[in-house]
């Protein structure tokens, strides 16, 4: 199986850019209808830029993303992902717990927090093998909208790829209320 940090890097570098690039930069997203925010180590952070919620119909993979800034060299980002393990299981409303990858039977659930400062990135992953707990709760889901809550403890990834269980980010009171785009893997961006 793919290691959690490699899986999430795949999401960050493959799915996140596709969500960001697929948005029409000339078309502003109505901030009143799109919310992605969480409390990180006690401080409320609003991810109001580059918001996206996308479901890939061929594999039932759901990704929710947002950034604090349009500045690609200085921003904070959140990425939430729920993927069907057997590819044909739909993602209905309900609670999706973050469990160690080897324990995932129906859904693989991952979350990450990223800080980009001066072009250098630092990653905190929801690595349930290191820190237990966390979930994504979908309260409402349709072909055009998704709403819910999330929480997790992010574990810092060292430069050598190892996880630092002493450097944690506690993500609590996370909420999202976003338009949902359902698309195919090969749909044009």
PDB file of C-alpha atoms in Angstrom:
ATOM      1  CA  UNK A   1       0.000   0.000   0.000  1.00  0.00           C
ATOM      2  CA  UNK A   2       1.037   3.599  -0.601  1.00  0.00           C
ATOM      3  CA  UNK A   3       2.377   5.334   2.507  1.00  0.00           C
ATOM      4  CA  UNK A   4       0.010   8.036   3.877  1.00  0.00           C
ATOM      5  CA  UNK A   5       2.340  10.945   3.204  1.00  0.00           C
ATOM      6  CA  UNK A   6       2.969   9.759  -0.367  1.00  0.00           C
ATOM      7  CA  UNK A   7      -0.778   9.344  -0.934  1.00  0.00           C
ATOM      8  CA  UNK A   8      -1.444  12.850   0.341  1.00  0.00           C
ATOM      9  CA  UNK A   9       1.410  14.307  -1.717  1.00  0.00           C
ATOM     10  CA  UNK A  10      -0.261  12.688  -4.713  1.00  0.00           C
ATOM     11  CA  UNK A  11      -3.483  14.454  -3.747  1.00  0.00           C
ATOM     12  CA  UNK A  12      -1.710  17.761  -3.180  1.00  0.00           C
ATOM     13  CA  UNK A  13       0.244  17.756  -6.425  1.00  0.00           C
ATOM     14  CA  UNK A  14      -2.294  16.024  -8.707  1.00  0.00           C
ATOM     15  CA  UNK A  15      -5.817  16.787  -7.502  1.00  0.00           C
ATOM     16  CA  UNK A  16      -5.298  20.186  -5.858  1.00  0.00           C
ATOM     17  CA  UNK A  17      -3.820  21.813  -8.981  1.00  0.00           C
ATOM     18  CA  UNK A  18      -6.612  20.348 -11.103  1.00  0.00           C
ATOM     19  CA  UNK A  19      -9.194  21.905  -8.782  1.00  0.00           C
ATOM     20  CA  UNK A  20      -7.411  25.250  -8.691  1.00  0.00           C
ATOM     21  CA  UNK A  21      -6.722  25.426 -12.430  1.00  0.00           C
ATOM     22  CA  UNK A  22     -10.268  24.385 -13.295  1.00  0.00           C
ATOM     23  CA  UNK A  23     -11.670  27.479 -11.615  1.00  0.00           C
ATOM     24  CA  UNK A  24     -12.213  30.461 -13.868  1.00  0.00           C
ATOM     25  CA  UNK A  25      -9.944  33.122 -12.359  1.00  0.00           C
ATOM     26  CA  UNK A  26     -12.195  35.870 -13.711  1.00  0.00           C
ATOM     27  CA  UNK A  27     -15.200  34.422 -11.929  1.00  0.00           C
ATOM     28  CA  UNK A  28     -15.327  35.224  -8.213  1.00  0.00           C
ATOM     29  CA  UNK A  29     -16.806  32.626  -5.891  1.00  0.00           C
ATOM     30  CA  UNK A  30     -19.605  34.053  -3.773  1.00  0.00           C
ATOM     31  CA  UNK A  31     -18.049  34.073  -0.292  1.00  0.00           C
ATOM     32  CA  UNK A  32     -21.503  33.971   1.292  1.00  0.00           C
ATOM     33  CA  UNK A  33     -22.168  30.560  -0.235  1.00  0.00           C
ATOM     34  CA  UNK A  34     -18.716  29.016   0.262  1.00  0.00           C
ATOM     35  CA  UNK A  35     -17.180  28.354   3.669  1.00  0.00           C
ATOM     36  CA  UNK A  36     -14.066  26.418   4.694  1.00  0.00           C
ATOM     37  CA  UNK A  37     -12.618  27.226   8.110  1.00  0.00           C
ATOM     38  CA  UNK A  38     -11.129  25.558  11.170  1.00  0.00           C
ATOM     39  CA  UNK A  39      -9.471  26.295  14.470  1.00  0.00           C
ATOM     40  CA  UNK A  40      -5.774  25.373  14.338  1.00  0.00           C
ATOM     41  CA  UNK A  41      -4.051  25.127  17.726  1.00  0.00           C
ATOM     42  CA  UNK A  42      -6.737  27.453  19.130  1.00  0.00           C
ATOM     43  CA  UNK A  43      -6.702  30.066  16.330  1.00  0.00           C
ATOM     44  CA  UNK A  44      -9.531  30.396  13.776  1.00  0.00           C
ATOM     45  CA  UNK A  45      -8.241  30.237  10.189  1.00  0.00           C
ATOM     46  CA  UNK A  46     -10.512  30.977   7.212  1.00  0.00           C
ATOM     47  CA  UNK A  47      -9.582  29.304   3.944  1.00  0.00           C
ATOM     48  CA  UNK A  48     -11.320  31.751   1.593  1.00  0.00           C
ATOM     49  CA  UNK A  49      -9.212  31.427  -1.547  1.00  0.00           C
ATOM     50  CA  UNK A  50      -8.952  28.675  -4.136  1.00  0.00           C
ATOM     51  CA  UNK A  51     -11.904  26.852  -2.606  1.00  0.00           C
ATOM     52  CA  UNK A  52     -12.983  23.622  -4.196  1.00  0.00           C
ATOM     53  CA  UNK A  53     -14.979  20.462  -3.637  1.00  0.00           C
ATOM     54  CA  UNK A  54     -14.718  17.829  -6.335  1.00  0.00           C
ATOM     55  CA  UNK A  55     -15.928  14.249  -6.719  1.00  0.00           C
ATOM     56  CA  UNK A  56     -14.260  12.017  -9.316  1.00  0.00           C
ATOM     57  CA  UNK A  57     -17.111   9.850 -10.619  1.00  0.00           C
ATOM     58  CA  UNK A  58     -14.992   6.889 -11.811  1.00  0.00           C
ATOM     59  CA  UNK A  59     -13.490   6.177  -8.386  1.00  0.00           C
ATOM     60  CA  UNK A  60     -15.787   8.043  -5.970  1.00  0.00           C
ATOM     61  CA  UNK A  61     -12.941  10.141  -4.600  1.00  0.00           C
ATOM     62  CA  UNK A  62     -13.979  13.349  -2.822  1.00  0.00           C
ATOM     63  CA  UNK A  63     -11.497  16.188  -2.316  1.00  0.00           C
ATOM     64  CA  UNK A  64     -12.124  19.476  -0.501  1.00  0.00           C
ATOM     65  CA  UNK A  65      -9.474  22.205  -0.640  1.00  0.00           C
ATOM     66  CA  UNK A  66      -8.914  25.802   0.324  1.00  0.00           C
ATOM     67  CA  UNK A  67      -6.144  28.346   0.876  1.00  0.00           C
ATOM     68  CA  UNK A  68      -5.786  31.498   2.935  1.00  0.00           C
ATOM     69  CA  UNK A  69      -4.175  33.465   0.096  1.00  0.00           C
ATOM     70  CA  UNK A  70      -3.775  33.527  -3.681  1.00  0.00           C
ATOM     71  CA  UNK A  71      -0.021  33.936  -3.113  1.00  0.00           C
ATOM     72  CA  UNK A  72       1.419  30.524  -4.031  1.00  0.00           C
ATOM     73  CA  UNK A  73       4.625  31.307  -2.089  1.00  0.00           C
ATOM     74  CA  UNK A  74       2.938  32.344   1.175  1.00  0.00           C
ATOM     75  CA  UNK A  75      -0.293  30.623   2.165  1.00  0.00           C
ATOM     76  CA  UNK A  76      -1.913  28.065   4.420  1.00  0.00           C
ATOM     77  CA  UNK A  77      -3.925  25.230   2.882  1.00  0.00           C
ATOM     78  CA  UNK A  78      -6.300  22.492   3.973  1.00  0.00           C
ATOM     79  CA  UNK A  79      -6.915  19.347   1.911  1.00  0.00           C
ATOM     80  CA  UNK A  80      -9.553  16.782   2.930  1.00  0.00           C
ATOM     81  CA  UNK A  81     -10.006  13.529   1.025  1.00  0.00           C
ATOM     82  CA  UNK A  82     -12.346  10.540   1.198  1.00  0.00           C
ATOM     83  CA  UNK A  83     -11.680   7.740  -1.293  1.00  0.00           C
ATOM     84  CA  UNK A  84     -13.649   4.553  -1.800  1.00  0.00           C
ATOM     85  CA  UNK A  85     -11.318   1.581  -1.269  1.00  0.00           C
ATOM     86  CA  UNK A  86     -13.183  -0.604  -3.770  1.00  0.00           C
ATOM     87  CA  UNK A  87     -13.848   2.273  -6.234  1.00  0.00           C
ATOM     88  CA  UNK A  88     -17.568   1.616  -6.654  1.00  0.00           C
ATOM     89  CA  UNK A  89     -18.852   2.574  -3.198  1.00  0.00           C
ATOM     90  CA  UNK A  90     -20.631   5.935  -3.219  1.00  0.00           C
ATOM     91  CA  UNK A  91     -19.851   8.548  -0.568  1.00  0.00           C
ATOM     92  CA  UNK A  92     -23.131   9.322   1.233  1.00  0.00           C
ATOM     93  CA  UNK A  93     -23.652  11.622   4.205  1.00  0.00           C
ATOM     94  CA  UNK A  94     -22.232  10.275   7.437  1.00  0.00           C
ATOM     95  CA  UNK A  95     -19.056  10.196   9.519  1.00  0.00           C
ATOM     96  CA  UNK A  96     -15.764   9.078   7.962  1.00  0.00           C
ATOM     97  CA  UNK A  97     -13.121   8.321  10.583  1.00  0.00           C
ATOM     98  CA  UNK A  98      -9.426   8.736   9.939  1.00  0.00           C
ATOM     99  CA  UNK A  99      -7.889   5.318  10.599  1.00  0.00           C
ATOM    100  CA  UNK A 100      -4.491   3.801   9.785  1.00  0.00           C
ATOM    101  CA  UNK A 101      -4.288   3.028   6.075  1.00  0.00           C
ATOM    102  CA  UNK A 102      -3.968  -0.723   6.689  1.00  0.00           C
ATOM    103  CA  UNK A 103      -7.230  -0.657   8.709  1.00  0.00           C
ATOM    104  CA  UNK A 104      -9.288   1.108   6.008  1.00  0.00           C
ATOM    105  CA  UNK A 105     -11.920  -1.323   4.741  1.00  0.00           C
ATOM    106  CA  UNK A 106     -14.455   0.811   2.850  1.00  0.00           C
ATOM    107  CA  UNK A 107     -13.062   4.353   2.779  1.00  0.00           C
ATOM    108  CA  UNK A 108      -9.576   5.819   2.997  1.00  0.00           C
ATOM    109  CA  UNK A 109      -9.844   9.182   4.793  1.00  0.00           C
ATOM    110  CA  UNK A 110      -7.005  11.705   4.847  1.00  0.00           C
ATOM    111  CA  UNK A 111      -6.540  15.335   5.819  1.00  0.00           C
ATOM    112  CA  UNK A 112      -3.583  17.670   5.676  1.00  0.00           C
ATOM    113  CA  UNK A 113      -2.578  21.155   6.681  1.00  0.00           C
ATOM    114  CA  UNK A 114       0.133  22.905   4.670  1.00  0.00           C
ATOM    115  CA  UNK A 115       2.035  26.108   5.403  1.00  0.00           C
ATOM    116  CA  UNK A 116       3.926  27.696   2.513  1.00  0.00           C
ATOM    117  CA  UNK A 117       6.307  30.457   3.573  1.00  0.00           C
ATOM    118  CA  UNK A 118       8.744  32.037   1.146  1.00  0.00           C
ATOM    119  CA  UNK A 119       8.069  29.180  -1.261  1.00  0.00           C
ATOM    120  CA  UNK A 120       9.048  26.515   1.305  1.00  0.00           C
ATOM    121  CA  UNK A 121       6.328  24.057   2.325  1.00  0.00           C
ATOM    122  CA  UNK A 122       5.703  22.391   5.672  1.00  0.00           C
ATOM    123  CA  UNK A 123       3.187  19.528   5.913  1.00  0.00           C
ATOM    124  CA  UNK A 124       1.104  18.171   8.772  1.00  0.00           C
ATOM    125  CA  UNK A 125      -0.696  14.916   7.815  1.00  0.00           C
ATOM    126  CA  UNK A 126      -3.525  13.049   9.493  1.00  0.00           C
ATOM    127  CA  UNK A 127      -1.383  10.011  10.187  1.00  0.00           C
ATOM    128  CA  UNK A 128      -3.595   7.735  12.307  1.00  0.00           C
ATOM    129  CA  UNK A 129      -0.730   5.284  12.752  1.00  0.00           C
ATOM    130  CA  UNK A 130       1.020   8.005  14.796  1.00  0.00           C
ATOM    131  CA  UNK A 131      -1.892   9.999  16.308  1.00  0.00           C
ATOM    132  CA  UNK A 132      -5.354   8.460  16.705  1.00  0.00           C
ATOM    133  CA  UNK A 133      -8.596  10.281  15.994  1.00  0.00           C
ATOM    134  CA  UNK A 134     -10.088  12.675  13.548  1.00  0.00           C
ATOM    135  CA  UNK A 135     -12.946  12.502  11.094  1.00  0.00           C
ATOM    136  CA  UNK A 136     -14.804  14.161   8.264  1.00  0.00           C
ATOM    137  CA  UNK A 137     -18.572  14.360   8.749  1.00  0.00           C
ATOM    138  CA  UNK A 138     -20.740  14.960   5.696  1.00  0.00           C
ATOM    139  CA  UNK A 139     -24.053  16.453   6.817  1.00  0.00           C
ATOM    140  CA  UNK A 140     -25.418  17.194   3.328  1.00  0.00           C
ATOM    141  CA  UNK A 141     -24.323  16.040  -0.125  1.00  0.00           C
ATOM    142  CA  UNK A 142     -25.934  16.398  -3.554  1.00  0.00           C
ATOM    143  CA  UNK A 143     -24.679  16.588  -7.134  1.00  0.00           C
ATOM    144  CA  UNK A 144     -24.001  20.330  -6.629  1.00  0.00           C
ATOM    145  CA  UNK A 145     -23.400  20.961  -2.912  1.00  0.00           C
ATOM    146  CA  UNK A 146     -21.599  19.545   0.141  1.00  0.00           C
ATOM    147  CA  UNK A 147     -21.705  20.593   3.786  1.00  0.00           C
ATOM    148  CA  UNK A 148     -20.080  19.164   6.897  1.00  0.00           C
ATOM    149  CA  UNK A 149     -17.492  19.252   9.671  1.00  0.00           C
ATOM    150  CA  UNK A 150     -13.986  17.930  10.242  1.00  0.00           C
ATOM    151  CA  UNK A 151     -11.262  17.570  12.849  1.00  0.00           C
ATOM    152  CA  UNK A 152      -7.857  15.921  12.944  1.00  0.00           C
ATOM    153  CA  UNK A 153      -4.410  16.154  14.475  1.00  0.00           C
ATOM    154  CA  UNK A 154      -1.740  16.783  11.879  1.00  0.00           C
ATOM    155  CA  UNK A 155       1.671  15.180  12.336  1.00  0.00           C
ATOM    156  CA  UNK A 156       4.639  17.113  10.929  1.00  0.00           C
ATOM    157  CA  UNK A 157       6.617  15.498   8.126  1.00  0.00           C
ATOM    158  CA  UNK A 158      10.378  15.966   8.453  1.00  0.00           C
ATOM    159  CA  UNK A 159      12.490  16.706   5.357  1.00  0.00           C
ATOM    160  CA  UNK A 160      13.592  13.050   5.228  1.00  0.00           C
ATOM    161  CA  UNK A 161       9.944  11.890   5.057  1.00  0.00           C
ATOM    162  CA  UNK A 162       9.766  10.637   8.635  1.00  0.00           C
ATOM    163  CA  UNK A 163       6.951  11.764  10.902  1.00  0.00           C
ATOM    164  CA  UNK A 164       7.599  13.977  13.946  1.00  0.00           C
ATOM    165  CA  UNK A 165       4.995  13.089  16.589  1.00  0.00           C
ATOM    166  CA  UNK A 166       6.236  15.946  18.796  1.00  0.00           C
ATOM    167  CA  UNK A 167       5.304  18.617  16.206  1.00  0.00           C
ATOM    168  CA  UNK A 168       1.506  18.494  15.965  1.00  0.00           C
ATOM    169  CA  UNK A 169      -1.252  20.782  14.686  1.00  0.00           C
ATOM    170  CA  UNK A 170      -4.625  20.263  16.360  1.00  0.00           C
ATOM    171  CA  UNK A 171      -7.386  21.031  13.828  1.00  0.00           C
ATOM    172  CA  UNK A 172     -10.789  21.413  15.499  1.00  0.00           C
ATOM    173  CA  UNK A 173     -14.174  22.993  14.751  1.00  0.00           C
ATOM    174  CA  UNK A 174     -13.610  22.593  11.008  1.00  0.00           C
ATOM    175  CA  UNK A 175     -16.618  23.377   8.802  1.00  0.00           C
ATOM    176  CA  UNK A 176     -17.232  23.378   5.075  1.00  0.00           C
ATOM    177  CA  UNK A 177     -20.225  24.457   3.010  1.00  0.00           C
ATOM    178  CA  UNK A 178     -19.242  24.427  -0.660  1.00  0.00           C
ATOM    179  CA  UNK A 179     -20.459  23.940  -4.197  1.00  0.00           C
ATOM    180  CA  UNK A 180     -19.580  20.406  -5.363  1.00  0.00           C
ATOM    181  CA  UNK A 181     -18.319  19.613  -8.842  1.00  0.00           C
ATOM    182  CA  UNK A 182     -18.698  16.037 -10.063  1.00  0.00           C
ATOM    183  CA  UNK A 183     -16.328  15.295 -12.907  1.00  0.00           C
ATOM    184  CA  UNK A 184     -14.618  12.478 -14.716  1.00  0.00           C
ATOM    185  CA  UNK A 185     -10.906  11.750 -14.543  1.00  0.00           C
ATOM    186  CA  UNK A 186     -10.525  12.703 -18.187  1.00  0.00           C
ATOM    187  CA  UNK A 187     -12.865  15.717 -18.166  1.00  0.00           C
ATOM    188  CA  UNK A 188     -11.139  18.861 -19.487  1.00  0.00           C
ATOM    189  CA  UNK A 189      -9.979  21.208 -16.778  1.00  0.00           C
TER     190      UNK A 189
END
